[in-house]
mmCIF file of C-alpha atoms in Angstrom:
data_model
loop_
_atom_site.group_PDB
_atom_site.id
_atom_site.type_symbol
_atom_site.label_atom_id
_atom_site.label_comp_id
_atom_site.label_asym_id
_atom_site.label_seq_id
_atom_site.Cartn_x
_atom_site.Cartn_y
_atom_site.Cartn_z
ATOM 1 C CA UNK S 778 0.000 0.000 0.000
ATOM 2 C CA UNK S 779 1.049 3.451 -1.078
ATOM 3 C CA UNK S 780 1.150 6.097 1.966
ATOM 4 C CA UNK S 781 1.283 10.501 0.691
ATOM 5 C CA UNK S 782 4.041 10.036 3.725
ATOM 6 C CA UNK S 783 6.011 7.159 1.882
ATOM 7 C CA UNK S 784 10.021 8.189 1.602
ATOM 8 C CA UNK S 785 10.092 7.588 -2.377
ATOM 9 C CA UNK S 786 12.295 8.706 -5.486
ATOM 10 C CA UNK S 787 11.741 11.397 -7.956
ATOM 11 C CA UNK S 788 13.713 10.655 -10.646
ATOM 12 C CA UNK S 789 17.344 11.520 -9.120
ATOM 13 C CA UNK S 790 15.902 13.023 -5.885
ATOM 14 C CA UNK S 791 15.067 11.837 -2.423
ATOM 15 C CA UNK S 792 12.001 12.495 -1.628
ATOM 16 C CA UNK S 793 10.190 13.067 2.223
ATOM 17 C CA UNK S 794 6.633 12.143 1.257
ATOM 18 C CA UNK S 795 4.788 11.707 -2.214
ATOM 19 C CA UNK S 796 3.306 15.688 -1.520
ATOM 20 C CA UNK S 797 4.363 18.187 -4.080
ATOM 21 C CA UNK S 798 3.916 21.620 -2.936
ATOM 22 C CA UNK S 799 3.297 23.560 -6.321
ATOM 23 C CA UNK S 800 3.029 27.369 -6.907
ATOM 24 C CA UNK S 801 -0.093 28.865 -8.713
ATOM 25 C CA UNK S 802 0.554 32.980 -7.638
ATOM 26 C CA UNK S 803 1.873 34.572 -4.481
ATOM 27 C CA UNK S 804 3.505 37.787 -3.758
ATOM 28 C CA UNK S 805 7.017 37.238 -3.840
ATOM 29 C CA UNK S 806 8.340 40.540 -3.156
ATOM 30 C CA UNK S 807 8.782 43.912 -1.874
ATOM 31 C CA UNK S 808 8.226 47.012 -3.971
ATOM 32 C CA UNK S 809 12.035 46.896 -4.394
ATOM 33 C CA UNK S 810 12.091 43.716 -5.639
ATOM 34 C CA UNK S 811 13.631 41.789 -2.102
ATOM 35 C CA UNK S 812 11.966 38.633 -0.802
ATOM 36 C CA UNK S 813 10.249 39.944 2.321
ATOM 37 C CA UNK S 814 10.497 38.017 5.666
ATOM 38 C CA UNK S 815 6.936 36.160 5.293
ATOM 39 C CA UNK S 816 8.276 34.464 2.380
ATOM 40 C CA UNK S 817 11.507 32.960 3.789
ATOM 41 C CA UNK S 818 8.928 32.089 6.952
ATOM 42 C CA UNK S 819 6.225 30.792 4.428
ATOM 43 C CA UNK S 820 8.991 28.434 2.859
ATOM 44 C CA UNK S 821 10.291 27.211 6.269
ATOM 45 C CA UNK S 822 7.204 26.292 7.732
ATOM 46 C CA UNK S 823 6.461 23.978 4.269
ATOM 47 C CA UNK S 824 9.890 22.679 4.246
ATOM 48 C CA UNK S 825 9.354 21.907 8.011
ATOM 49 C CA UNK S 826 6.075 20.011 7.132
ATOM 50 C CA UNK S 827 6.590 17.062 5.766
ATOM 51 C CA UNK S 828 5.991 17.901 2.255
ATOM 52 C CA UNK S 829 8.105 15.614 -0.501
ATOM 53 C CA UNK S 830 9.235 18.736 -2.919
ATOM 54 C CA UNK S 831 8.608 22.265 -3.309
ATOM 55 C CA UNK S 832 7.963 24.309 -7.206
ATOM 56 C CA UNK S 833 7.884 28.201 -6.531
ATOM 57 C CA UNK S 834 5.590 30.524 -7.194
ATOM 58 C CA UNK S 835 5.904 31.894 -10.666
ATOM 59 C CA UNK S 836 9.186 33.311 -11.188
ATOM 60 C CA UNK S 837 8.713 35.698 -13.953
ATOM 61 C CA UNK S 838 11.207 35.914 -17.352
ATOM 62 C CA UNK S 839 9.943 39.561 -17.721
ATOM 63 C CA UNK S 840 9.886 42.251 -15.337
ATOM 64 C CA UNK S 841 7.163 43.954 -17.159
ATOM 65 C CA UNK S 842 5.187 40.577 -17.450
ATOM 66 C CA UNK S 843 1.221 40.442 -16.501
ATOM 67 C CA UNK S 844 2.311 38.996 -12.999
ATOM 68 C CA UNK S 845 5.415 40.772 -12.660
ATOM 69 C CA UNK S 846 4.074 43.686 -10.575
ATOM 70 C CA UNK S 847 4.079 41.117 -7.028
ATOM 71 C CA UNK S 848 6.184 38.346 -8.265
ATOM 72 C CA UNK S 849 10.010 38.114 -8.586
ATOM 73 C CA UNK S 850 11.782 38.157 -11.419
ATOM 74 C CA UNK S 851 15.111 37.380 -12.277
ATOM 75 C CA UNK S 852 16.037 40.666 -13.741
ATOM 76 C CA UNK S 853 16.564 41.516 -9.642
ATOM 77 C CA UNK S 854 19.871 42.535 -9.317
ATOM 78 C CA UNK S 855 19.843 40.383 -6.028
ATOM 79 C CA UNK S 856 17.960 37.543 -7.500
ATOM 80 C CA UNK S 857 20.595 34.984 -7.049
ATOM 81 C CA UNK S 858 21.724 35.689 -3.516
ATOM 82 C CA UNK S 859 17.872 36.144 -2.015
ATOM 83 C CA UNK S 860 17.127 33.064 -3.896
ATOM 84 C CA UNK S 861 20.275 31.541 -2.339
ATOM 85 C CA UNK S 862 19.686 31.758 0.946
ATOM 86 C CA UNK S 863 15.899 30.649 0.253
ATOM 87 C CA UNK S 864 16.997 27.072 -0.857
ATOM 88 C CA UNK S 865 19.675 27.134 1.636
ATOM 89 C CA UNK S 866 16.637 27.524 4.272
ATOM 90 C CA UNK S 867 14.592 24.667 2.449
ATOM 91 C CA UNK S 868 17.349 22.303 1.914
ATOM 92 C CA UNK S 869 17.807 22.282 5.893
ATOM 93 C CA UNK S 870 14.522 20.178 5.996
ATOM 94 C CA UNK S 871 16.290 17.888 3.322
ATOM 95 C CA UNK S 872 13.626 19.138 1.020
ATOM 96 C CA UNK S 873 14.584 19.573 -2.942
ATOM 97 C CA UNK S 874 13.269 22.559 -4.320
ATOM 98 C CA UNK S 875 12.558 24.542 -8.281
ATOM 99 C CA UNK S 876 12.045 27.095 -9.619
ATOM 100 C CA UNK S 877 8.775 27.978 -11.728
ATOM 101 C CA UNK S 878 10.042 30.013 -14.661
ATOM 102 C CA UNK S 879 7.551 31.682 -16.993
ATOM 103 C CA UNK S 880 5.834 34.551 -18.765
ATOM 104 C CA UNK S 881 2.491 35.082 -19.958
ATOM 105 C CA UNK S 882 3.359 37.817 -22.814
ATOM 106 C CA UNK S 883 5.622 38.489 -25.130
ATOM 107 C CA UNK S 884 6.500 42.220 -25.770
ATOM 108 C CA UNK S 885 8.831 43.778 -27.984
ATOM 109 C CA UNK S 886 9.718 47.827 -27.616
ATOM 110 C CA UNK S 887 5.768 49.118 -28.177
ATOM 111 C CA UNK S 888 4.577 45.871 -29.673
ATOM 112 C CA UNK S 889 3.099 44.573 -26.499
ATOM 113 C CA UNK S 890 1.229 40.925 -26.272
ATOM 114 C CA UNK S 891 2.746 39.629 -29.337
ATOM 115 C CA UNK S 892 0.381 37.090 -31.255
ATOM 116 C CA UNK S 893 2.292 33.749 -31.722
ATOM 117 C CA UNK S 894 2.697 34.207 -35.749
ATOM 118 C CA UNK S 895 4.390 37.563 -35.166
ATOM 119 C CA UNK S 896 7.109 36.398 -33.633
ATOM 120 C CA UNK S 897 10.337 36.721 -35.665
ATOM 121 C CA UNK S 898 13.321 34.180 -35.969
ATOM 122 C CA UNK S 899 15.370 36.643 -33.403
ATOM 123 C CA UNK S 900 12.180 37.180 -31.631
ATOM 124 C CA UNK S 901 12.206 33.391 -30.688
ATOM 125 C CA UNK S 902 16.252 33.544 -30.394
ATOM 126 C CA UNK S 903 15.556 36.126 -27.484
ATOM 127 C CA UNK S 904 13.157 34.323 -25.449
ATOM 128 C CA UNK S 905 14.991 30.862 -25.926
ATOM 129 C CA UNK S 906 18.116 32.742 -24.536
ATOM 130 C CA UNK S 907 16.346 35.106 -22.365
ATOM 131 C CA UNK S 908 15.166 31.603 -20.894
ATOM 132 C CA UNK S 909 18.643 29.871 -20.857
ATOM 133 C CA UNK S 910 20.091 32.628 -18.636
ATOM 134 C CA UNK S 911 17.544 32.527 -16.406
ATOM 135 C CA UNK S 912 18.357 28.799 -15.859
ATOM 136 C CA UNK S 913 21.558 29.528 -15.177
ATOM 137 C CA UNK S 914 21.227 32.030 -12.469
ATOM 138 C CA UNK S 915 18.452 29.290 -11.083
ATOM 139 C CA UNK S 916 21.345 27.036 -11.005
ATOM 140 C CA UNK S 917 23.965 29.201 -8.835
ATOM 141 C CA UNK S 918 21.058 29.867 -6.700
ATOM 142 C CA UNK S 919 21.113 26.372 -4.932
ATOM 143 C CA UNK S 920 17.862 25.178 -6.908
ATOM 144 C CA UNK S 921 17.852 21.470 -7.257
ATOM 145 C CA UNK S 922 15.407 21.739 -10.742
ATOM 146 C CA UNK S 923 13.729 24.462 -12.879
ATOM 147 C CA UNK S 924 9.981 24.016 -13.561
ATOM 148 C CA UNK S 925 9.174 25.670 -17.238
ATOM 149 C CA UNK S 926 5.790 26.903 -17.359
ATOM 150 C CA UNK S 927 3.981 24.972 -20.536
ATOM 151 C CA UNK S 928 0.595 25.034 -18.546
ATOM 152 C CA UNK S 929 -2.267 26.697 -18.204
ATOM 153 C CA UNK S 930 -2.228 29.986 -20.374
ATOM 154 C CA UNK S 931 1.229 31.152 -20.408
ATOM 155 C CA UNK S 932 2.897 32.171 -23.800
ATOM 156 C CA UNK S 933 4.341 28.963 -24.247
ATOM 157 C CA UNK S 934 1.382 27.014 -23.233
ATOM 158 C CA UNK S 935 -0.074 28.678 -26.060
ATOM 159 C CA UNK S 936 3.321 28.454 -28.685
ATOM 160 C CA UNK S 937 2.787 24.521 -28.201
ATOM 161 C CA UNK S 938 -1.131 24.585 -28.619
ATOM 162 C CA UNK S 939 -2.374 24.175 -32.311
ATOM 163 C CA UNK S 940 -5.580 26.481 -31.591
ATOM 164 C CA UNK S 941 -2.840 29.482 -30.882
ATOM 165 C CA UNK S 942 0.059 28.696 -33.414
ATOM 166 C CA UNK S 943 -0.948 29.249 -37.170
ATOM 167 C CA UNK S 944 3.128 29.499 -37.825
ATOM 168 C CA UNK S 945 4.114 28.135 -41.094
ATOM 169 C CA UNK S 946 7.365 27.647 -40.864
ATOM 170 C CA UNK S 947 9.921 25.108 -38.595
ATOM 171 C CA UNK S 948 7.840 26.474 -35.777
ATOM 172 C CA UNK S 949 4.917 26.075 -36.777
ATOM 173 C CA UNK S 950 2.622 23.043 -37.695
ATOM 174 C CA UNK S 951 3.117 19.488 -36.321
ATOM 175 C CA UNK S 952 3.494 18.401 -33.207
ATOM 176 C CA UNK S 953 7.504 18.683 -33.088
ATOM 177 C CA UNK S 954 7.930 21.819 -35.153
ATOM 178 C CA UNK S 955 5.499 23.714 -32.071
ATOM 179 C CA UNK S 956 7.542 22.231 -29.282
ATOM 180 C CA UNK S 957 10.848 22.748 -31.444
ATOM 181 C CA UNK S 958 11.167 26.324 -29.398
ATOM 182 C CA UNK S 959 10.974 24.450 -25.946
ATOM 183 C CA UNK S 960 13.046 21.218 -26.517
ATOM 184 C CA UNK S 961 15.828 23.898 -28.057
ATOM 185 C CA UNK S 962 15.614 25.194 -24.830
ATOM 186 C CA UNK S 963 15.836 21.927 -22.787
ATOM 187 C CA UNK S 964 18.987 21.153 -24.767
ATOM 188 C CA UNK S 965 20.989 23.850 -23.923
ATOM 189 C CA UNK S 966 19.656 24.043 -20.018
ATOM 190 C CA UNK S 967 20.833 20.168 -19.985
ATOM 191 C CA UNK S 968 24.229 21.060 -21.348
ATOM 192 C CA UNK S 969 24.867 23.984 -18.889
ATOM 193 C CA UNK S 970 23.561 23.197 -15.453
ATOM 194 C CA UNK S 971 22.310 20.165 -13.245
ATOM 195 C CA UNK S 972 18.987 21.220 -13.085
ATOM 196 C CA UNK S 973 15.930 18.848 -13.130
ATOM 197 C CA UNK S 974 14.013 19.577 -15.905
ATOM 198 C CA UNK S 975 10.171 19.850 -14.872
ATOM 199 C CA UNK S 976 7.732 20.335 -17.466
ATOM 200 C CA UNK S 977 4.030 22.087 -16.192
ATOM 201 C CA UNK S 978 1.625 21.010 -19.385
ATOM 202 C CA UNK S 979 -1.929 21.068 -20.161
ATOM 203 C CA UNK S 980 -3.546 17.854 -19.959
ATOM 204 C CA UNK S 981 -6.247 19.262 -22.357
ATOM 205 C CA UNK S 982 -8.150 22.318 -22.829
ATOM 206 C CA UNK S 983 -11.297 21.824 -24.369
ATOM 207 C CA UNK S 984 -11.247 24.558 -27.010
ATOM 208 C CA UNK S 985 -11.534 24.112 -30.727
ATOM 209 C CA UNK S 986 -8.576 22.408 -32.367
ATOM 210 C CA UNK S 987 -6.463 22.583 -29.135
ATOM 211 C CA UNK S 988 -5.134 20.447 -27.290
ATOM 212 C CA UNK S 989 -6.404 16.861 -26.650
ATOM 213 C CA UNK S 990 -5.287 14.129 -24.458
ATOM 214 C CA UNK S 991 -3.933 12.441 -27.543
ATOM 215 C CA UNK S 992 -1.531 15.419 -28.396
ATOM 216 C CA UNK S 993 -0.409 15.807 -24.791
ATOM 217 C CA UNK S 994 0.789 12.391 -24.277
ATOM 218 C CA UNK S 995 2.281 12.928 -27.659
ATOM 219 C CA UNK S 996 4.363 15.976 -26.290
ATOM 220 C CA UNK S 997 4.766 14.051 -23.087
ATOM 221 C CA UNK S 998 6.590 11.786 -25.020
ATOM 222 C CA UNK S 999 8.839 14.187 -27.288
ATOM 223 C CA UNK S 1000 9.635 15.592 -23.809
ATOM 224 C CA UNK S 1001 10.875 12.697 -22.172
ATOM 225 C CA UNK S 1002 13.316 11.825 -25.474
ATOM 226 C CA UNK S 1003 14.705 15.206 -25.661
ATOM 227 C CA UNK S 1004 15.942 15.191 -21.730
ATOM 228 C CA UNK S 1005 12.778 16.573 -19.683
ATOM 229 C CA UNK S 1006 13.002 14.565 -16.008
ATOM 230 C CA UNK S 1007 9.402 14.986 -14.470
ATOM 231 C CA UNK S 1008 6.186 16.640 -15.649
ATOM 232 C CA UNK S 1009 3.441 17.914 -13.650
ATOM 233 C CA UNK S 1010 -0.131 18.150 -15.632
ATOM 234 C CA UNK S 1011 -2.280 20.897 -15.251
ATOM 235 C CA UNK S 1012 -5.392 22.228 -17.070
ATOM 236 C CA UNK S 1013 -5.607 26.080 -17.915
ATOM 237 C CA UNK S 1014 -7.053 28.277 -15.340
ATOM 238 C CA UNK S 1015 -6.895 25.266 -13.050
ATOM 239 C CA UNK S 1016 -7.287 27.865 -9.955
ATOM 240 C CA UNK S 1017 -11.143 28.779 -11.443
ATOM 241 C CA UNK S 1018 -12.069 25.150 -12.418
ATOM 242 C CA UNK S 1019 -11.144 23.815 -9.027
ATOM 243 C CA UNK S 1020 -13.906 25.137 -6.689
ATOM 244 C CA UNK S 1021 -17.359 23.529 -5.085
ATOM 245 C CA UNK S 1022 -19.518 23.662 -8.707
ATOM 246 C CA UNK S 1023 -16.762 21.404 -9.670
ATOM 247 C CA UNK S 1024 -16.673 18.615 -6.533
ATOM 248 C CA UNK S 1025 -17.901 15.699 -8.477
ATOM 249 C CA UNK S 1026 -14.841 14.711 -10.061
ATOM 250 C CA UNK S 1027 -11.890 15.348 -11.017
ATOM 251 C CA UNK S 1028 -10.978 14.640 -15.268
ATOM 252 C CA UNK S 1029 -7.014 15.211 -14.199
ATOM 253 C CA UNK S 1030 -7.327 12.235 -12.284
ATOM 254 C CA UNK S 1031 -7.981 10.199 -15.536
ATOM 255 C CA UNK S 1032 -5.844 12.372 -17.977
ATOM 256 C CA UNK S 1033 -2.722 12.124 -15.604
ATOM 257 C CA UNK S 1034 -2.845 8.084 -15.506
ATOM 258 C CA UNK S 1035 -2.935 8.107 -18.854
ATOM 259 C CA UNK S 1036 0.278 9.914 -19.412
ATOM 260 C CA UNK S 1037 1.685 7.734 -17.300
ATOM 261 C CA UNK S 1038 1.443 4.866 -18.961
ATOM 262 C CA UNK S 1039 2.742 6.472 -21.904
ATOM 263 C CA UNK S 1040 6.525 8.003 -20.301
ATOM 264 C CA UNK S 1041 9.007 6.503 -17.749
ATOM 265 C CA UNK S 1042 9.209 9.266 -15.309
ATOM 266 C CA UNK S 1043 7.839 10.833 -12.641
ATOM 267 C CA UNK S 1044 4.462 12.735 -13.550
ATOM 268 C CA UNK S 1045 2.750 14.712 -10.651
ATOM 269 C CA UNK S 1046 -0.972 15.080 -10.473
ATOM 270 C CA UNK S 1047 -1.972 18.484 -10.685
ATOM 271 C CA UNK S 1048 -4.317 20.418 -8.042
ATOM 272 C CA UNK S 1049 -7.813 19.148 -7.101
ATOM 273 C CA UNK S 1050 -7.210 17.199 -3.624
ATOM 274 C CA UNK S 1051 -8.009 18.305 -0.144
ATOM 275 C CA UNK S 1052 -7.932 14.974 2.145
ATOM 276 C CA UNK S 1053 -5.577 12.624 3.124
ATOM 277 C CA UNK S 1054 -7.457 9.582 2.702
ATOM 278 C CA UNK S 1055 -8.822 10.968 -0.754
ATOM 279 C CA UNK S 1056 -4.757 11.550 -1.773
ATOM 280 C CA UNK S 1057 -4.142 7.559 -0.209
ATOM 281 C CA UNK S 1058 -7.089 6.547 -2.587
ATOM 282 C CA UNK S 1059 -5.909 8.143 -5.745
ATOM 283 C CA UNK S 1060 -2.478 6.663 -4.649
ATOM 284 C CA UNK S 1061 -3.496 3.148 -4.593
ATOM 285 C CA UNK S 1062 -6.439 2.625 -7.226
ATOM 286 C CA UNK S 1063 -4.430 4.691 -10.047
ATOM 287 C CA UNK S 1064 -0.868 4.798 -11.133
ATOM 288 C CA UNK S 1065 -0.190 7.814 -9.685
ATOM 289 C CA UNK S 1066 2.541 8.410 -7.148
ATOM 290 C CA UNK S 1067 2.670 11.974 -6.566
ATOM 291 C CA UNK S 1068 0.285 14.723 -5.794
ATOM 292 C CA UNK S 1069 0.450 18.363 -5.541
ATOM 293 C CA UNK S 1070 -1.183 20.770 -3.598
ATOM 294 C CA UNK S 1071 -1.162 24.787 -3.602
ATOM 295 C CA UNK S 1072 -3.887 26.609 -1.947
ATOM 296 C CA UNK S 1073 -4.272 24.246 1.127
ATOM 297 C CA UNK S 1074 -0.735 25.675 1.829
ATOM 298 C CA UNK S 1075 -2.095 29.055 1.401
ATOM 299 C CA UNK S 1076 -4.728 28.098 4.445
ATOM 300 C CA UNK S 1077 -1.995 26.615 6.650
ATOM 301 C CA UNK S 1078 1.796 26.091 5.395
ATOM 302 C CA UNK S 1079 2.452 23.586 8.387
ATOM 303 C CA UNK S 1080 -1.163 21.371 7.742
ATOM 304 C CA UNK S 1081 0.659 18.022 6.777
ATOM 305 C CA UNK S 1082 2.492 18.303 10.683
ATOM 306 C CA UNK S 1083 -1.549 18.049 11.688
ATOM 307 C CA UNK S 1084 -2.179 15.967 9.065
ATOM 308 C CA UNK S 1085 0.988 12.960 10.179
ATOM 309 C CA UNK S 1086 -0.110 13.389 13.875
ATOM 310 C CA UNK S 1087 -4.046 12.331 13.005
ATOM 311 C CA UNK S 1088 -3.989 10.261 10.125
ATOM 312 C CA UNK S 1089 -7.149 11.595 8.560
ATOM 313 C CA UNK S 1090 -6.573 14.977 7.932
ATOM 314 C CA UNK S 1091 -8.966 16.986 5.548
ATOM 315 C CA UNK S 1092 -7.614 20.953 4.461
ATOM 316 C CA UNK S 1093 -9.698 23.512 5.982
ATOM 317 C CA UNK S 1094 -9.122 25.131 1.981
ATOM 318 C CA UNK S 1095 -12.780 25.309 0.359
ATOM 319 C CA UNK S 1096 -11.083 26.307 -2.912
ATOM 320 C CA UNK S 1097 -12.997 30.077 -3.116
ATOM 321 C CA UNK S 1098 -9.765 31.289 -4.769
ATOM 322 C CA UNK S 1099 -9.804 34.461 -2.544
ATOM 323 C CA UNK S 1100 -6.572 33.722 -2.282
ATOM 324 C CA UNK S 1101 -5.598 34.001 -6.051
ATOM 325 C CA UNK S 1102 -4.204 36.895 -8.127
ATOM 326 C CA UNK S 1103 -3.572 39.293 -4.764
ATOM 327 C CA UNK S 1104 -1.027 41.351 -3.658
ATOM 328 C CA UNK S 1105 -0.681 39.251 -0.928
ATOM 329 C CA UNK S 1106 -2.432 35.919 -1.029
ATOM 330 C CA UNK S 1107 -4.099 35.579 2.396
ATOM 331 C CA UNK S 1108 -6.354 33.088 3.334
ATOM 332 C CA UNK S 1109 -9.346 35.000 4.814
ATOM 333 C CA UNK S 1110 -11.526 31.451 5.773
ATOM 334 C CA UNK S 1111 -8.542 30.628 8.057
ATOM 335 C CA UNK S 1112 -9.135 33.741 9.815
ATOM 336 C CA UNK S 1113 -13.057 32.882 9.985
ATOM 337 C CA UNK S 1114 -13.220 29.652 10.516
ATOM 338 C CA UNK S 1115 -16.193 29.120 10.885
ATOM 339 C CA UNK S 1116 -17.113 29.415 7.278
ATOM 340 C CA UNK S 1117 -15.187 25.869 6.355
ATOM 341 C CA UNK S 1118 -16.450 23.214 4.560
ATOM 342 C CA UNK S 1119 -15.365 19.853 3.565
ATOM 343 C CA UNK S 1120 -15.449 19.200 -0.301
ATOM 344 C CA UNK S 1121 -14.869 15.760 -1.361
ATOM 345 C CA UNK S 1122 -13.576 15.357 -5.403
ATOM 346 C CA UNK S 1123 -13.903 11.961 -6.677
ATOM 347 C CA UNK S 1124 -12.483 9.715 -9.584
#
């Protein structure tokens, strides 16, 4: 039997318990761009948890990116020392740790939000090394593996997604030539640091000629050939389709054992559990081993201490996604508790 506390492997890593702790969006800053005290506390108190690996918040490419206003980038001229002593903190608990790297848009001098098709040959030269240097400082900050954003809506999400690239040339079109841009990236990251590669990706997103189950596992695979070590699957705006009108059951479930079957590494199920004996179920009737968990965190960062100690613990998180896309992202049911309730997701 498969326990969420089970000491396990990730690939190359030693892992605590089968819990991911993953990063949707939380303030990671001051105005002046320094990690504030709450964060390095914040981090701590997961680390100190019990939880099996921790993927940052969004770390943005851009400064001037849709959620760069809150969250760090790593144009911060102390980027790499903050960050530093942040995984120094976390790899106390013996708790690996990476970094999500991403951006939602693409803007060029007063071209802002560039459509896909716009892009030049230099334009995509920019990002992929714009990208590759920002794996690099992510290395000499202490970061055991980089987590690139392919998920949900962010601009590569949408480069790899047939309903948002009409390109016609090596960029464009099949399967390959859309995730040419990323696995040029992967390349180079594998041949200059010792990163883990993480890859976030869509399971599916249920829009007109976009992306399928079929296509993902297909870009699972290509992933896994060209060096990726782990993927998490997500679902765009996962935060909004996670909450009580959507209790009855969760597709990821079914979508993420799929992949599974398909690659030969570690693939984390993305978002959508709240109880330990519903994360023990999933564990033991499915194929999956890992599970990650954001907002519950948000709630309490130290629930899985509670959660060891009585052996049936359920999140006090009732997914209202108050929590999401604020300057700060404070729980405000933990501070009235009295409004929690249970929701139970099933599969």
């Amino acid at each position: 039997m498969k326990d969420l506390f089970d000491y396990c492997r990730f690939g190359d890593l030693r892992l605590n318990s089968r819990i991911v702790r993953t990063g949707l969006w939380e303030s990671e800053r001051e105005k002046t761009g320094n990690l504030t005290p709450e964060i390095y506390d914040r981090y701590e108190n997961i680390a100190a948890s019990g939880v099996g690996l921790i993927i940052t918040e969004l770390i943005s490419l851009y400064p001037r990116d849709a959620f760069s206003k809150y969250s760090h980038t790593t144009h911060f001229t102390q980027f790499v020392r903050e960050a530093k002593d942040l995984t120094d903190l976390v790899h106390v608990y013996g708790v690996p740790v990476f970094a999500q790297l991403g951006f939602v848009q693409y803007n060029k001098k007063t071209e802002q939000n560039m459509k896909i098709e716009d892009l030049t040959i230099d334009d995509i030269r920019k990002i992929q090394t714009d990208f590759i240097i920002a794996a690099r400082k992510i290395d000499f900050a202490g970061f055991d593996g980089i987590q690139i954003g392919l998920g949900n809506y962010y601009f590569l999400a949408r480069f790899i997604n047939p309903n948002f690239n009409s390109r016609e040339d090596k960029y464009g079109g099949n399967t390959f030539n859309r995730l040419r841009i990323v696995l040029e990236i992967i390349k180079v990251i594998k041949q200059t640091t010792k990163l883990h590669i993480n890859c976030r990706l869509n399971a599916f997103d249920g829009t007109t000629n976009g992306m399928t189950l079929e296509e993902t596992i297909n870009i699972a695979k290509l992933l896994e050939e060209h060096g990726v070590d782990s993927l998490q699957i997500t679902r765009p705006r996962s935060p909004q389709f996670f909450t009580k009108e959507n209790t009855a059951k969760n597709p990821l479930i079914e979508a993420t054992n799929e992949i599974i079957r398909n690659v030969n590494i570690p693939v984390i199920l993305g978002g959508g559990s709240n109880s330990q004996k519903q994360i023990n179920d999933i564990l033991n009737k499915t194929d999956i081993e890992f599970v990650s968990m954001q907002r519950p965190f948000v709630y309490d960062s130290s629930f899985l201490v509670d959660w060891q100690i009585e052996g049936d613990g359920i999140s006090g998180c009732k997914t209202c996604n108050n929590c999401y896309w604020k300057k700060t992202s404070t729980c405000f049911i933990n501070r009235n508790p009295q409004l929690n309730v249970e929701t139970n997701i099933e599969f």
